[in-house]
PDB file of C-alpha atoms and ligand atoms in Angstrom:
ATOM      1  CA  MET A  26      79.198 162.379 103.172  1.00  0.00           C
ATOM      2  CA  ILE A  27      78.727 161.916  99.441  1.00  0.00           C
ATOM      3  CA  ASP A  28      76.495 164.509  97.911  1.00  0.00           C
ATOM      4  CA  PHE A  29      75.535 164.475  94.256  1.00  0.00           C
ATOM      5  CA  ALA A  30      73.159 166.092  91.800  1.00  0.00           C
ATOM      6  CA  LEU A  31      73.402 164.649  88.310  1.00  0.00           C
ATOM      7  CA  GLN A  32      71.708 166.145  85.280  1.00  0.00           C
ATOM      8  CA  LYS A  33      71.962 164.841  81.749  1.00  0.00           C
ATOM      9  CA  THR A  34      69.858 164.245  78.675  1.00  0.00           C
ATOM     10  CA  LEU A  35      69.835 160.513  78.025  1.00  0.00           C
ATOM     11  CA  HIS A  36      68.897 159.007  74.686  1.00  0.00           C
ATOM     12  CA  THR A  37      66.456 156.150  74.996  1.00  0.00           C
ATOM     13  CA  VAL A  38      64.610 154.171  72.310  1.00  0.00           C
ATOM     14  CA  GLU A  39      61.580 156.381  72.989  1.00  0.00           C
ATOM     15  CA  GLY A  40      63.616 159.549  72.488  1.00  0.00           C
ATOM     16  CA  GLU A  41      65.299 161.959  74.872  1.00  0.00           C
ATOM     17  CA  MET A  42      64.921 161.363  78.592  1.00  0.00           C
ATOM     18  CA  PRO A  43      65.925 164.131  80.998  1.00  0.00           C
ATOM     19  CA  PHE A  44      67.941 162.522  83.773  1.00  0.00           C
ATOM     20  CA  ASN A  45      67.945 164.236  87.154  1.00  0.00           C
ATOM     21  CA  VAL A  46      69.086 162.360  90.230  1.00  0.00           C
ATOM     22  CA  SER A  47      70.245 163.848  93.533  1.00  0.00           C
ATOM     23  CA  ALA A  48      71.056 162.158  96.802  1.00  0.00           C
ATOM     24  CA  ARG A  49      73.126 162.457  99.948  1.00  0.00           C
ATOM     25  CA  ILE A  50      74.773 159.358 101.251  1.00  0.00           C
ATOM     26  CA  GLU A  51      76.320 159.062 104.692  1.00  0.00           C
ATOM     27  CA  ARG A  52      79.785 157.610 104.949  1.00  0.00           C
ATOM     28  CA  GLY A  53      79.623 153.891 105.699  1.00  0.00           C
ATOM     29  CA  GLN A  54      76.131 153.432 104.282  1.00  0.00           C
ATOM     30  CA  PHE A  55      75.117 150.538 102.055  1.00  0.00           C
ATOM     31  CA  VAL A  56      72.787 152.037  99.468  1.00  0.00           C
ATOM     32  CA  GLY A  57      70.531 150.042  97.173  1.00  0.00           C
ATOM     33  CA  LEU A  58      69.697 151.582  93.801  1.00  0.00           C
ATOM     34  CA  TYR A  59      66.411 150.279  92.519  1.00  0.00           C
ATOM     35  CA  GLY A  60      64.309 150.900  89.422  1.00  0.00           C
ATOM     36  CA  VAL A  61      62.956 149.109  86.379  1.00  0.00           C
ATOM     37  CA  SER A  62      65.155 148.443  83.374  1.00  0.00           C
ATOM     38  CA  GLY A  63      66.111 151.716  81.706  1.00  0.00           C
ATOM     39  CA  ALA A  64      65.363 153.852  84.793  1.00  0.00           C
ATOM     40  CA  GLY A  65      68.957 155.087  84.813  1.00  0.00           C
ATOM     41  CA  LYS A  66      70.626 153.035  87.561  1.00  0.00           C
ATOM     42  CA  THR A  67      73.765 152.168  85.626  1.00  0.00           C
ATOM     43  CA  SER A  68      73.981 155.770  84.447  1.00  0.00           C
ATOM     44  CA  VAL A  69      74.198 156.928  88.080  1.00  0.00           C
ATOM     45  CA  LEU A  70      77.101 154.550  88.711  1.00  0.00           C
ATOM     46  CA  ARG A  71      78.843 155.524  85.482  1.00  0.00           C
ATOM     47  CA  MET A  72      78.594 159.223  86.311  1.00  0.00           C
ATOM     48  CA  LEU A  73      79.884 158.677  89.844  1.00  0.00           C
ATOM     49  CA  ALA A  74      82.764 156.641  88.436  1.00  0.00           C
ATOM     50  CA  GLY A  75      83.592 159.252  85.814  1.00  0.00           C
ATOM     51  CA  PHE A  76      82.823 157.005  82.803  1.00  0.00           C
ATOM     52  CA  MET A  77      79.950 159.264  81.790  1.00  0.00           C
ATOM     53  CA  LYS A  78      79.986 163.034  82.108  1.00  0.00           C
ATOM     54  CA  PRO A  79      76.859 164.743  83.461  1.00  0.00           C
ATOM     55  CA  ASP A  80      75.685 167.872  81.612  1.00  0.00           C
ATOM     56  CA  ASP A  81      75.366 169.720  84.914  1.00  0.00           C
ATOM     57  CA  GLY A  82      75.269 169.273  88.684  1.00  0.00           C
ATOM     58  CA  HIS A  83      77.960 168.224  91.126  1.00  0.00           C
ATOM     59  CA  ILE A  84      79.541 165.245  92.846  1.00  0.00           C
ATOM     60  CA  LYS A  85      81.140 165.984  96.190  1.00  0.00           C
ATOM     61  CA  VAL A  86      82.881 163.259  98.171  1.00  0.00           C
ATOM     62  CA  GLY A  87      83.838 164.502 101.624  1.00  0.00           C
ATOM     63  CA  SER A  88      85.362 167.899 100.923  1.00  0.00           C
ATOM     64  CA  GLU A  89      86.527 166.974  97.414  1.00  0.00           C
ATOM     65  CA  PHE A  90      84.643 167.729  94.201  1.00  0.00           C
ATOM     66  CA  TRP A  91      84.714 164.970  91.583  1.00  0.00           C
ATOM     67  CA  PHE A  92      82.456 166.908  89.283  1.00  0.00           C
ATOM     68  CA  TYR A  93      81.361 170.520  89.327  1.00  0.00           C
ATOM     69  CA  GLY A  94      79.222 171.526  86.353  1.00  0.00           C
ATOM     70  CA  GLU A  95      79.383 175.286  86.918  1.00  0.00           C
ATOM     71  CA  GLU A  96      83.148 175.279  86.526  1.00  0.00           C
ATOM     72  CA  ALA A  97      83.215 172.466  83.957  1.00  0.00           C
ATOM     73  CA  PHE A  98      85.359 170.431  86.323  1.00  0.00           C
ATOM     74  CA  HIS A  99      85.348 166.662  85.690  1.00  0.00           C
ATOM     75  CA  MET A 100      87.848 164.572  87.631  1.00  0.00           C
ATOM     76  CA  PRO A 101      89.053 161.647  85.513  1.00  0.00           C
ATOM     77  CA  THR A 102      88.149 158.126  86.664  1.00  0.00           C
ATOM     78  CA  GLN A 103      91.698 157.201  87.618  1.00  0.00           C
ATOM     79  CA  HIS A 104      91.833 160.024  90.161  1.00  0.00           C
ATOM     80  CA  ARG A 105      88.564 159.046  91.846  1.00  0.00           C
ATOM     81  CA  SER A 106      88.731 156.758  94.834  1.00  0.00           C
ATOM     82  CA  ILE A 107      86.323 154.117  93.526  1.00  0.00           C
ATOM     83  CA  GLY A 108      86.017 150.361  93.309  1.00  0.00           C
ATOM     84  CA  PHE A 109      83.741 148.947  90.622  1.00  0.00           C
ATOM     85  CA  VAL A 110      82.264 145.479  90.186  1.00  0.00           C
ATOM     86  CA  PHE A 111      80.074 144.687  87.193  1.00  0.00           C
ATOM     87  CA  GLN A 112      77.992 141.662  86.352  1.00  0.00           C
ATOM     88  CA  ASP A 113      80.735 140.495  83.990  1.00  0.00           C
ATOM     89  CA  TYR A 114      83.843 140.631  86.104  1.00  0.00           C
ATOM     90  CA  ALA A 115      86.521 142.125  83.815  1.00  0.00           C
ATOM     91  CA  LEU A 116      89.530 140.310  85.323  1.00  0.00           C
ATOM     92  CA  PHE A 117      92.942 139.767  83.743  1.00  0.00           C
ATOM     93  CA  PRO A 118      92.841 136.213  82.371  1.00  0.00           C
ATOM     94  CA  ASN A 119      96.632 135.876  82.138  1.00  0.00           C
ATOM     95  CA  MET A 120      97.128 136.599  85.858  1.00  0.00           C
ATOM     96  CA  ASN A 121      96.341 134.388  88.804  1.00  0.00           C
ATOM     97  CA  VAL A 122      93.941 135.316  91.611  1.00  0.00           C
ATOM     98  CA  GLU A 123      96.526 136.967  93.835  1.00  0.00           C
ATOM     99  CA  GLU A 124      98.073 138.912  90.967  1.00  0.00           C
ATOM    100  CA  ASN A 125      94.661 140.207  89.923  1.00  0.00           C
ATOM    101  CA  ILE A 126      94.037 141.582  93.413  1.00  0.00           C
ATOM    102  CA  THR A 127      97.567 142.938  93.864  1.00  0.00           C
ATOM    103  CA  PHE A 128      97.301 144.787  90.551  1.00  0.00           C
ATOM    104  CA  ALA A 129      94.881 147.240  92.192  1.00  0.00           C
ATOM    105  CA  LEU A 130      97.483 148.383  94.718  1.00  0.00           C
ATOM    106  CA  ARG A 131      99.676 151.412  94.244  1.00  0.00           C
ATOM    107  CA  LYS A 132     103.445 150.922  94.032  1.00  0.00           C
ATOM    108  CA  ASN A 133     105.086 150.268  97.425  1.00  0.00           C
ATOM    109  CA  GLU A 134     101.714 149.825  99.083  1.00  0.00           C
ATOM    110  CA  SER A 135     101.585 147.186 101.808  1.00  0.00           C
ATOM    111  CA  ARG A 136     100.406 143.779 100.600  1.00  0.00           C
ATOM    112  CA  THR A 137      98.827 142.939 103.918  1.00  0.00           C
ATOM    113  CA  ILE A 138      95.397 143.806 102.603  1.00  0.00           C
ATOM    114  CA  VAL A 139      95.745 141.264  99.765  1.00  0.00           C
ATOM    115  CA  ASP A 140      96.295 138.438 102.255  1.00  0.00           C
ATOM    116  CA  GLU A 141      93.473 139.745 104.378  1.00  0.00           C
ATOM    117  CA  LEU A 142      91.103 139.890 101.407  1.00  0.00           C
ATOM    118  CA  LEU A 143      92.085 136.418 100.177  1.00  0.00           C
ATOM    119  CA  GLU A 144      91.125 135.127 103.595  1.00  0.00           C
ATOM    120  CA  LEU A 145      87.942 137.167 103.899  1.00  0.00           C
ATOM    121  CA  THR A 146      86.622 136.227 100.460  1.00  0.00           C
ATOM    122  CA  GLY A 147      87.491 132.543 100.872  1.00  0.00           C
ATOM    123  CA  LEU A 148      90.073 132.633  98.074  1.00  0.00           C
ATOM    124  CA  LYS A 149      93.170 131.748 100.062  1.00  0.00           C
ATOM    125  CA  ASN A 150      93.484 128.232  98.658  1.00  0.00           C
ATOM    126  CA  LEU A 151      92.897 129.521  95.134  1.00  0.00           C
ATOM    127  CA  ALA A 152      95.477 132.327  95.272  1.00  0.00           C
ATOM    128  CA  LYS A 153      97.745 130.799  92.615  1.00  0.00           C
ATOM    129  CA  ARG A 154      94.957 129.621  90.318  1.00  0.00           C
ATOM    130  CA  LYS A 155      94.482 131.159  86.878  1.00  0.00           C
ATOM    131  CA  ILE A 156      91.232 133.069  86.442  1.00  0.00           C
ATOM    132  CA  GLN A 157      89.832 130.798  83.687  1.00  0.00           C
ATOM    133  CA  THR A 158      89.885 127.810  86.023  1.00  0.00           C
ATOM    134  CA  LEU A 159      87.497 129.457  88.507  1.00  0.00           C
ATOM    135  CA  SER A 160      83.700 129.314  88.739  1.00  0.00           C
ATOM    136  CA  GLY A 161      81.594 132.430  88.144  1.00  0.00           C
ATOM    137  CA  GLY A 162      81.107 132.925  91.884  1.00  0.00           C
ATOM    138  CA  GLN A 163      84.821 132.593  92.560  1.00  0.00           C
ATOM    139  CA  GLN A 164      85.609 135.076  89.813  1.00  0.00           C
ATOM    140  CA  GLN A 165      83.156 137.547  91.334  1.00  0.00           C
ATOM    141  CA  ARG A 166      84.965 137.160  94.655  1.00  0.00           C
ATOM    142  CA  VAL A 167      88.224 138.073  92.933  1.00  0.00           C
ATOM    143  CA  ALA A 168      86.555 141.091  91.297  1.00  0.00           C
ATOM    144  CA  LEU A 169      85.222 142.189  94.674  1.00  0.00           C
ATOM    145  CA  ALA A 170      88.582 141.729  96.418  1.00  0.00           C
ATOM    146  CA  ARG A 171      90.296 143.684  93.642  1.00  0.00           C
ATOM    147  CA  ALA A 172      87.771 146.520  93.880  1.00  0.00           C
ATOM    148  CA  ILE A 173      88.269 146.782  97.630  1.00  0.00           C
ATOM    149  CA  ALA A 174      92.071 146.387  97.763  1.00  0.00           C
ATOM    150  CA  LYS A 175      92.702 150.081  97.356  1.00  0.00           C
ATOM    151  CA  ARG A 176      90.146 150.992 100.037  1.00  0.00           C
ATOM    152  CA  PRO A 177      87.929 153.125  97.803  1.00  0.00           C
ATOM    153  CA  ALA A 178      85.867 156.006  99.172  1.00  0.00           C
ATOM    154  CA  LEU A 179      83.015 154.593  97.123  1.00  0.00           C
ATOM    155  CA  LEU A 180      82.314 150.995  96.101  1.00  0.00           C
ATOM    156  CA  LEU A 181      80.020 150.744  93.067  1.00  0.00           C
ATOM    157  CA  LEU A 182      78.340 147.409  92.388  1.00  0.00           C
ATOM    158  CA  ASP A 183      76.314 146.949  89.212  1.00  0.00           C
ATOM    159  CA  GLU A 184      74.328 143.734  89.567  1.00  0.00           C
ATOM    160  CA  PRO A 185      77.463 141.827  90.523  1.00  0.00           C
ATOM    161  CA  LEU A 186      75.579 138.735  91.675  1.00  0.00           C
ATOM    162  CA  SER A 187      72.889 138.413  89.048  1.00  0.00           C
ATOM    163  CA  ALA A 188      74.640 135.736  86.980  1.00  0.00           C
ATOM    164  CA  LEU A 189      75.094 133.433  89.979  1.00  0.00           C
ATOM    165  CA  ASP A 190      72.881 130.615  91.216  1.00  0.00           C
ATOM    166  CA  SER A 191      70.944 131.268  94.419  1.00  0.00           C
ATOM    167  CA  GLY A 192      73.323 129.357  96.737  1.00  0.00           C
ATOM    168  CA  MET A 193      76.404 131.141  95.469  1.00  0.00           C
ATOM    169  CA  ARG A 194      74.523 134.403  95.476  1.00  0.00           C
ATOM    170  CA  ALA A 195      73.561 134.037  99.139  1.00  0.00           C
ATOM    171  CA  GLN A 196      77.176 133.259 100.068  1.00  0.00           C
ATOM    172  CA  LEU A 197      78.483 136.248  98.206  1.00  0.00           C
ATOM    173  CA  GLN A 198      75.886 138.530  99.774  1.00  0.00           C
ATOM    174  CA  GLU A 199      77.341 137.592 103.159  1.00  0.00           C
ATOM    175  CA  THR A 200      80.855 138.293 101.902  1.00  0.00           C
ATOM    176  CA  LEU A 201      79.759 141.647 100.505  1.00  0.00           C
ATOM    177  CA  LEU A 202      78.263 142.659 103.813  1.00  0.00           C
ATOM    178  CA  ASP A 203      81.353 141.471 105.705  1.00  0.00           C
ATOM    179  CA  VAL A 204      83.801 143.466 103.609  1.00  0.00           C
ATOM    180  CA  HIS A 205      81.523 146.502 103.547  1.00  0.00           C
ATOM    181  CA  LYS A 206      81.476 146.573 107.366  1.00  0.00           C
ATOM    182  CA  ARG A 207      85.052 145.494 107.940  1.00  0.00           C
ATOM    183  CA  TYR A 208      86.532 148.235 105.754  1.00  0.00           C
ATOM    184  CA  GLY A 209      83.930 150.870 106.615  1.00  0.00           C
ATOM    185  CA  LEU A 210      83.075 151.250 102.927  1.00  0.00           C
ATOM    186  CA  THR A 211      80.389 153.399 101.392  1.00  0.00           C
ATOM    187  CA  THR A 212      78.694 151.094  98.908  1.00  0.00           C
ATOM    188  CA  ILE A 213      76.092 151.581  96.180  1.00  0.00           C
ATOM    189  CA  LEU A 214      74.504 148.418  94.813  1.00  0.00           C
ATOM    190  CA  VAL A 215      72.301 148.196  91.725  1.00  0.00           C
ATOM    191  CA  SER A 216      70.078 145.159  91.952  1.00  0.00           C
ATOM    192  CA  HIS A 217      66.745 143.965  90.618  1.00  0.00           C
ATOM    193  CA  ASN A 218      66.487 141.534  93.473  1.00  0.00           C
ATOM    194  CA  ALA A 219      64.259 142.838  96.278  1.00  0.00           C
ATOM    195  CA  GLU A 220      65.437 140.241  98.742  1.00  0.00           C
ATOM    196  CA  GLU A 221      69.022 141.211  98.109  1.00  0.00           C
ATOM    197  CA  MET A 222      68.237 144.880  98.677  1.00  0.00           C
ATOM    198  CA  VAL A 223      66.582 144.217 101.976  1.00  0.00           C
ATOM    199  CA  LYS A 224      69.305 141.903 103.161  1.00  0.00           C
ATOM    200  CA  LEU A 225      72.106 144.283 102.308  1.00  0.00           C
ATOM    201  CA  ALA A 226      70.997 147.882 102.051  1.00  0.00           C
ATOM    202  CA  ASP A 227      70.609 150.467 104.827  1.00  0.00           C
ATOM    203  CA  THR A 228      68.627 152.676 102.492  1.00  0.00           C
ATOM    204  CA  VAL A 229      67.109 152.277  99.032  1.00  0.00           C
ATOM    205  CA  ILE A 230      67.044 154.948  96.340  1.00  0.00           C
ATOM    206  CA  HIS A 231      64.228 154.445  93.881  1.00  0.00           C
ATOM    207  CA  LEU A 232      64.608 155.788  90.334  1.00  0.00           C
ATOM    208  CA  GLU A 233      61.898 156.099  87.730  1.00  0.00           C
ATOM    209  CA  ASN A 234      62.401 157.374  84.172  1.00  0.00           C
ATOM    210  CA  GLY A 235      65.749 158.930  85.031  1.00  0.00           C
ATOM    211  CA  LYS A 236      64.372 160.775  88.071  1.00  0.00           C
ATOM    212  CA  PHE A 237      64.951 160.381  91.747  1.00  0.00           C
ATOM    213  CA  GLN A 238      61.663 159.035  93.043  1.00  0.00           C
ATOM    214  CA  ARG A 239      62.314 158.552  96.742  1.00  0.00           C
ATOM    215  CA  GLN A 240      64.730 157.246  99.305  1.00  0.00           C
ATOM    216  CA  VAL A 241      63.259 154.740 101.737  1.00  0.00           C
ATOM    217  CA  SER A 242      64.294 152.215 104.325  1.00  0.00           C
ATOM    218  CA  PRO A 243      64.461 148.657 102.980  1.00  0.00           C
ATOM    219  CA  SER A 244      61.571 147.575 105.179  1.00  0.00           C
ATOM    220  CA  ALA A 245      59.365 150.148 103.467  1.00  0.00           C
ATOM    221  CA  PHE A 246      60.475 148.583 100.236  1.00  0.00           C
ATOM    222  CA  PHE A 247      58.267 145.574 100.630  1.00  0.00           C
ATOM    223  CA  LEU A 248      54.856 145.187  99.328  1.00  0.00           C
ATOM    224  CA  ASN A 249      52.499 143.983  96.994  1.00  0.00           C
ATOM    225  CA  GLY A 250      52.827 145.980  93.853  1.00  0.00           C
ATOM    226  CA  GLU A 251      52.347 145.676  90.152  1.00  0.00           C
ATOM    227  CA  ASP A 252      56.045 145.226  89.558  1.00  0.00           C
ATOM    228  CA  SER A 253      56.265 142.332  91.968  1.00  0.00           C
ATOM    229  CA  SER A 254      59.658 140.719  92.293  1.00  0.00           C
ATOM    230  CA  GLY A 255      58.002 137.388  93.043  1.00  0.00           C
ATOM    231  CA  LEU A 256      59.465 137.096  96.505  1.00  0.00           C
ATOM    232  CA  LYS A 257      57.457 134.693  98.665  1.00  0.00           C
ATOM    233  CA  GLY A 258      57.715 133.718 102.290  1.00  0.00           C
ATOM    234  CA  LYS A 259      56.023 132.497 105.446  1.00  0.00           C
ATOM    235  CA  VAL A 260      55.169 134.716 108.406  1.00  0.00           C
ATOM    236  CA  VAL A 261      57.041 133.342 111.422  1.00  0.00           C
ATOM    237  CA  ALA A 262      56.440 136.111 113.984  1.00  0.00           C
ATOM    238  CA  ILE A 263      54.457 139.302 114.457  1.00  0.00           C
ATOM    239  CA  ALA A 264      55.675 141.781 117.055  1.00  0.00           C
ATOM    240  CA  PRO A 265      53.266 144.032 119.020  1.00  0.00           C
ATOM    241  CA  ASP A 266      54.670 147.072 117.185  1.00  0.00           C
ATOM    242  CA  GLY A 267      53.635 145.559 113.832  1.00  0.00           C
ATOM    243  CA  GLU A 268      57.064 144.258 112.778  1.00  0.00           C
ATOM    244  CA  VAL A 269      56.524 141.100 110.771  1.00  0.00           C
ATOM    245  CA  THR A 270      59.214 138.447 110.470  1.00  0.00           C
ATOM    246  CA  VAL A 271      59.022 136.529 107.214  1.00  0.00           C
ATOM    247  CA  GLN A 272      60.988 133.404 106.402  1.00  0.00           C
ATOM    248  CA  VAL A 273      62.151 133.536 102.769  1.00  0.00           C
ATOM    249  CA  GLU A 274      64.222 131.010 100.868  1.00  0.00           C
ATOM    250  CA  SER A 275      67.598 132.251 101.984  1.00  0.00           C
ATOM    251  CA  GLY A 276      66.895 133.700 105.404  1.00  0.00           C
ATOM    252  CA  VAL A 277      64.625 135.845 107.456  1.00  0.00           C
ATOM    253  CA  LEU A 278      63.343 139.336 106.703  1.00  0.00           C
ATOM    254  CA  ARG A 279      61.833 141.803 109.148  1.00  0.00           C
ATOM    255  CA  LEU A 280      59.513 144.461 107.847  1.00  0.00           C
ATOM    256  CA  LYS A 281      56.752 146.759 108.913  1.00  0.00           C
ATOM    257  CA  SER A 282      53.329 146.107 107.517  1.00  0.00           C
ATOM    258  CA  PRO A 283      50.149 148.068 108.177  1.00  0.00           C
ATOM    259  CA  ARG A 284      48.051 144.909 107.698  1.00  0.00           C
ATOM    260  CA  GLN A 285      46.052 143.850 110.742  1.00  0.00           C
ATOM    261  CA  ASP A 286      44.969 140.443 109.437  1.00  0.00           C
ATOM    262  CA  LEU A 287      48.298 138.630 109.271  1.00  0.00           C
ATOM    263  CA  HIS A 288      48.896 135.470 111.255  1.00  0.00           C
ATOM    264  CA  VAL A 289      51.874 133.277 111.949  1.00  0.00           C
ATOM    265  CA  ASN A 290      52.242 130.628 109.202  1.00  0.00           C
ATOM    266  CA  ASP A 291      50.488 132.791 106.584  1.00  0.00           C
ATOM    267  CA  GLN A 292      52.097 132.461 103.146  1.00  0.00           C
ATOM    268  CA  VAL A 293      52.749 135.933 101.738  1.00  0.00           C
ATOM    269  CA  ASP A 294      53.936 137.525  98.529  1.00  0.00           C
ATOM    270  CA  ILE A 295      56.379 140.343  98.975  1.00  0.00           C
ATOM    271  CA  SER A 296      57.366 142.750  96.304  1.00  0.00           C
ATOM    272  CA  CYS A 297      58.981 146.038  95.827  1.00  0.00           C
ATOM    273  CA  ASN A 298      56.632 148.764  94.893  1.00  0.00           C
ATOM    274  CA  VAL A 299      57.682 151.612  97.142  1.00  0.00           C
ATOM    275  CA  ASP A 300      54.491 153.650  96.914  1.00  0.00           C
ATOM    276  CA  MET A 301      52.926 151.756  99.797  1.00  0.00           C
ATOM    277  CA  TYR A 302      53.768 148.713 101.769  1.00  0.00           C
ATOM    278  CA  HIS A 303      51.727 145.702 102.623  1.00  0.00           C
ATOM    279  CA  LEU A 304      51.808 141.962 102.273  1.00  0.00           C
ATOM    280  CA  LYS A 305      49.483 139.931 100.079  1.00  0.00           C
ATOM    281  CA  LYS A 306      48.133 136.598 101.300  1.00  0.00           C
TER     282      LYS A 306
HETATM  283  N1  ATP B 416      76.113 157.880  77.239  1.00  0.00           N
HETATM  284  C1  ATP B 416      74.779 157.955  77.121  1.00  0.00           C
HETATM  285  N2  ATP B 416      74.218 159.060  76.599  1.00  0.00           N
HETATM  286  C2  ATP B 416      72.887 159.168  76.507  1.00  0.00           C
HETATM  287  N3  ATP B 416      72.022 158.211  76.898  1.00  0.00           N
HETATM  288  C3  ATP B 416      72.515 157.071  77.411  1.00  0.00           C
HETATM  289  C4  ATP B 416      73.925 156.883  77.563  1.00  0.00           C
HETATM  290  N4  ATP B 416      74.125 155.672  78.125  1.00  0.00           N
HETATM  291  C5  ATP B 416      72.907 155.118  78.323  1.00  0.00           C
HETATM  292  N5  ATP B 416      71.936 155.943  77.889  1.00  0.00           N
HETATM  293  C6  ATP B 416      70.474 155.683  77.937  1.00  0.00           C
HETATM  294  O1  ATP B 416      70.011 155.922  79.257  1.00  0.00           O
HETATM  295  C7  ATP B 416      68.910 155.064  79.574  1.00  0.00           C
HETATM  296  C8  ATP B 416      69.111 154.495  80.959  1.00  0.00           C
HETATM  297  O2  ATP B 416      70.116 153.479  80.893  1.00  0.00           O
HETATM  298  P1  ATP B 416      70.728 152.780  82.178  1.00  0.00           P
HETATM  299  O3  ATP B 416      71.639 151.708  81.690  1.00  0.00           O
HETATM  300  O4  ATP B 416      71.279 153.803  83.095  1.00  0.00           O
HETATM  301  O5  ATP B 416      69.432 152.139  82.865  1.00  0.00           O
HETATM  302  P2  ATP B 416      69.322 151.005  83.963  1.00  0.00           P
HETATM  303  O6  ATP B 416      68.284 151.467  84.926  1.00  0.00           O
HETATM  304  O7  ATP B 416      70.665 150.695  84.523  1.00  0.00           O
HETATM  305  O8  ATP B 416      68.790 149.789  83.120  1.00  0.00           O
HETATM  306  P3  ATP B 416      69.086 148.195  83.252  1.00  0.00           P
HETATM  307  O9  ATP B 416      68.446 147.784  84.542  1.00  0.00           O
HETATM  308  O10 ATP B 416      68.409 147.632  82.055  1.00  0.00           O
HETATM  309  O11 ATP B 416      70.563 148.020  83.245  1.00  0.00           O
HETATM  310  C9  ATP B 416      68.872 154.027  78.474  1.00  0.00           C
HETATM  311  O12 ATP B 416      67.733 154.266  77.678  1.00  0.00           O
HETATM  312  C10 ATP B 416      70.151 154.240  77.678  1.00  0.00           C
HETATM  313  O13 ATP B 416      69.954 154.016  76.308  1.00  0.00           O
END
């Protein structure tokens, strides 16, 4: 269990913004962190990683405190069991793929996981290649493998796929899910992409203006809101219990909708306003 309460005064262009986000995350969960630009998503990841110090609150991972405001305890980043992947994959350009991944291991640690990860992320044939000779998607695979090599208690992903084209993105989503399950990771993903959230996340935390808004299942994340993500699809099945199966560009999504007037073959817009959920024809 990861339990955190993070309080801080953030400084935005509009002035001070009190930041107050709490959540409890089960071990092994894949959590989506959603909110408009400036809502505070990256700040959550930075505080969990130890790059940014909260003013108050706590971060408890299992039985270990990483931050405890009352006692002014702040565990430095290097002592936290985290893996981090950003949009711009900060890899070592002078090292090859394998060396970049191995670098994450502690001294004398078995290298078996490096071989396993090279295989799992489809990088085996590129192991000796220098980083600059790889595509963006391949570099993100290296960044992911490196973040996972030390089996972190918490994997933090800040829009790691947003610079990739849709084909590469879909492939990497599969890889992300594979490694998350295979290594029993607890993962938090920041993404603006509703489809990605629903494909990957077990639960979605919604932030607004630096505040925890709600935590919902990804299926309740779909609807027809003002801040539409522009996701479109075709209804391919409707179950008696109201579960609607929608074919979208890169796969199939299943979600609950209270609408009674949907039919197979209807074209629908899906978006991610979590205040209510329905589909728009
Ligand atoms: N160290 C800091 N101290 C105070 N305020 C900060 C600090 N870092 C960022 N902020 C402010 O906090 C606000 C939230 O930023 P944050 O990057 O967490 O939002 P976000 O939801 O990740 O946005 P985006 O989707 O655009 O990346 C911003 O207005 C930013 O200027």
